[in-house]
mmCIF file of C-alpha atoms in Angstrom:
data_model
loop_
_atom_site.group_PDB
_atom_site.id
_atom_site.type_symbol
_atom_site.label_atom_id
_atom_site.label_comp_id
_atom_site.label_asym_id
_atom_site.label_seq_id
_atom_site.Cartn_x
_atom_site.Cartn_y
_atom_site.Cartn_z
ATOM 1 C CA UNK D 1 -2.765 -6.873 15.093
ATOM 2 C CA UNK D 2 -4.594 -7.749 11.769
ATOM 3 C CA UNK D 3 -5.441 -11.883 11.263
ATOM 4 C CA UNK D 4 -5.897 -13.341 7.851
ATOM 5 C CA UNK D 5 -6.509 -16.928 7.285
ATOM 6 C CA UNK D 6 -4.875 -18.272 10.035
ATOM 7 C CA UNK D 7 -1.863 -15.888 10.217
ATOM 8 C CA UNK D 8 -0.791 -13.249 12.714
ATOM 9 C CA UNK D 9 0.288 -10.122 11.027
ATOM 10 C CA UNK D 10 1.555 -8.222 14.528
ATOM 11 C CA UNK D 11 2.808 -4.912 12.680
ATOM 12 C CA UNK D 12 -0.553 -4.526 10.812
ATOM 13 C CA UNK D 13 -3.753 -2.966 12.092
ATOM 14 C CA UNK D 14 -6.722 -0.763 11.528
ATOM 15 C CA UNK D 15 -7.541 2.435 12.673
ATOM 16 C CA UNK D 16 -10.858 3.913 11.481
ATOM 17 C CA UNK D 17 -9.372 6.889 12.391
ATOM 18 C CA UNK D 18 -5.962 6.578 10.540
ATOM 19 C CA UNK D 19 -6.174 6.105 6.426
ATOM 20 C CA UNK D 20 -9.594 5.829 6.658
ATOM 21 C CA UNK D 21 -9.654 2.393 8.518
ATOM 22 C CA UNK D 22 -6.798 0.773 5.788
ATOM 23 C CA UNK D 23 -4.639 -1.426 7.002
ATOM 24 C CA UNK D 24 -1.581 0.307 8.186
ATOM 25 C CA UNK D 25 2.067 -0.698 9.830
ATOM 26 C CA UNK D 26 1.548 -0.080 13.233
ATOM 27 C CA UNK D 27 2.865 3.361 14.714
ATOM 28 C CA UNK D 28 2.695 4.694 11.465
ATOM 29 C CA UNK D 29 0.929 6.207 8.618
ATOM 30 C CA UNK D 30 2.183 3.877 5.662
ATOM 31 C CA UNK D 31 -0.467 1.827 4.479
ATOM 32 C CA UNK D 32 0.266 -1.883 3.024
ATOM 33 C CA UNK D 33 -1.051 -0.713 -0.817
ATOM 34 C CA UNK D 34 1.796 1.718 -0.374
ATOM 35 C CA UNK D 35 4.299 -1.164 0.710
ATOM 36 C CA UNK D 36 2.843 -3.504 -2.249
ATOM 37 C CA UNK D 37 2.688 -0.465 -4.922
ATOM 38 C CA UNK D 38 6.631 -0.233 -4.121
ATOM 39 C CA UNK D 39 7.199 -3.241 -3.889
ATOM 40 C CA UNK D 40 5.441 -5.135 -6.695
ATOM 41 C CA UNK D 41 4.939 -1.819 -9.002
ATOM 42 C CA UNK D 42 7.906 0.261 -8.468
ATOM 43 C CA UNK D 43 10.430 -2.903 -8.394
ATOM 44 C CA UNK D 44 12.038 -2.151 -5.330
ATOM 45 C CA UNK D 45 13.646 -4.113 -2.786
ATOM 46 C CA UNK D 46 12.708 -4.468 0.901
ATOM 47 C CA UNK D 47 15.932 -2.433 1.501
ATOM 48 C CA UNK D 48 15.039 0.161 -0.970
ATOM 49 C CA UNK D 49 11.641 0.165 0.927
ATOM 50 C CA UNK D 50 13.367 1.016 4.408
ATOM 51 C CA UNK D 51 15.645 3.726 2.523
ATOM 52 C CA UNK D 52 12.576 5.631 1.535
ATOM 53 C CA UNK D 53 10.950 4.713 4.739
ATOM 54 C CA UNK D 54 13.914 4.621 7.417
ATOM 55 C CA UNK D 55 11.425 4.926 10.648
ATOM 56 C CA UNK D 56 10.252 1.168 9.641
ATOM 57 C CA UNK D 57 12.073 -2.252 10.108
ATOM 58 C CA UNK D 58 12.697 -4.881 7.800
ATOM 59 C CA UNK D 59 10.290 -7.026 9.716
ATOM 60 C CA UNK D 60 7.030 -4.687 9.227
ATOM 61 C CA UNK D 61 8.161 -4.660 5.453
ATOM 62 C CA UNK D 62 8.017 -8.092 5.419
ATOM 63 C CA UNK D 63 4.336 -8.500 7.248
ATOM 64 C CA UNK D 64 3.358 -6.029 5.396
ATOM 65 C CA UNK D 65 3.919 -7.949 2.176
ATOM 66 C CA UNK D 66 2.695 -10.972 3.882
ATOM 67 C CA UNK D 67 -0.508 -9.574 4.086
ATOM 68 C CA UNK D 68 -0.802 -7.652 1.006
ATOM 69 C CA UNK D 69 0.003 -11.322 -0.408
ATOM 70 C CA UNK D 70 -2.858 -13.222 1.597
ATOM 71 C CA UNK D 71 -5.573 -10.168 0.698
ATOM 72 C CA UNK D 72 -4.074 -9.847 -3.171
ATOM 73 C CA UNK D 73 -7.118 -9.756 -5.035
ATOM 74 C CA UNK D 74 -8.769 -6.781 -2.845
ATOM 75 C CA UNK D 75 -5.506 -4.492 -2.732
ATOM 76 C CA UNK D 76 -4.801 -4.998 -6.492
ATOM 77 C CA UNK D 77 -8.365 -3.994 -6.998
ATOM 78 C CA UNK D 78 -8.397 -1.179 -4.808
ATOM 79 C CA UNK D 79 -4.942 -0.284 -6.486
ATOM 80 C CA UNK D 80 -6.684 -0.517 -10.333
ATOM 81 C CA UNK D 81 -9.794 1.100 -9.004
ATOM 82 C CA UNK D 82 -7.617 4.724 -7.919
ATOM 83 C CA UNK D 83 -5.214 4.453 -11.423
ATOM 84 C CA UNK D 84 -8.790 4.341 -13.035
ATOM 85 C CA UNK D 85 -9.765 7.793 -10.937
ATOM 86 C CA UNK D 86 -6.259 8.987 -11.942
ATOM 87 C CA UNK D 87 -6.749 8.093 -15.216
ATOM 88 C CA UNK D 88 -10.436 9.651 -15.435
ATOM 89 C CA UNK D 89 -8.762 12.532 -13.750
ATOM 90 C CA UNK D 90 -6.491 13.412 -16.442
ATOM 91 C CA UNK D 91 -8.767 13.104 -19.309
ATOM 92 C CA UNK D 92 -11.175 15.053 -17.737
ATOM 93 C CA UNK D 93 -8.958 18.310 -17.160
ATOM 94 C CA UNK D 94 -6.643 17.487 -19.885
ATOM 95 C CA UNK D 95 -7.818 20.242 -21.840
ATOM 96 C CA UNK D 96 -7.283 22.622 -18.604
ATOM 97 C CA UNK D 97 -3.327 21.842 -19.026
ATOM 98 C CA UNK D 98 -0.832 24.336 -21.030
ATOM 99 C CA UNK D 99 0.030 22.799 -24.425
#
């Protein structure tokens, strides 16, 4: 169970041993910058969420959010940070690609 200023997120922890140490829903593998990128990048809804995800509830969508809203600044960093790699990725084996 993950704390952030003051509030109990009980469906969010962190494994070192499980993403790396990111914070995770509990009992699973999907991380909460995979919950915000859908949620906040994609456009969909917390239903649409447990459609692609249907071994989740509602109510580890919703803490998952809640944290990804109280820890905003570092998640949308780490999320620019990796479309920067992607990006850097491309251009670098661009030319490697059939025309």
């Amino acid at each position: 169970m993950q704390k952030t200023k003051g509030v109990t997120h009980p469906y969010i922890v962190r494994n070192p041993k499980i993403c790396g140490g990111a914070p995770i829903i509990k009992g699973t593998r999907i991380r909460v910058i995979d919950i915000a990128i859908e949620y906040e990048r994609l456009g969909m809804t917390p239903d649409e969420i447990l459609e692609a995800h249907p071994h989740i509830q509602l109510k580890q969508v919703h803490n998952a959010l809640s944290f990804y809203y109280e820890n905003r600044e570092s998640i949308d960093n780490e999320i620019q940070a990796r479309l920067k790699d992607i990006d850097d990725f491309q251009k670098e084996y661009e030319t490697m690609l059939p025309k």
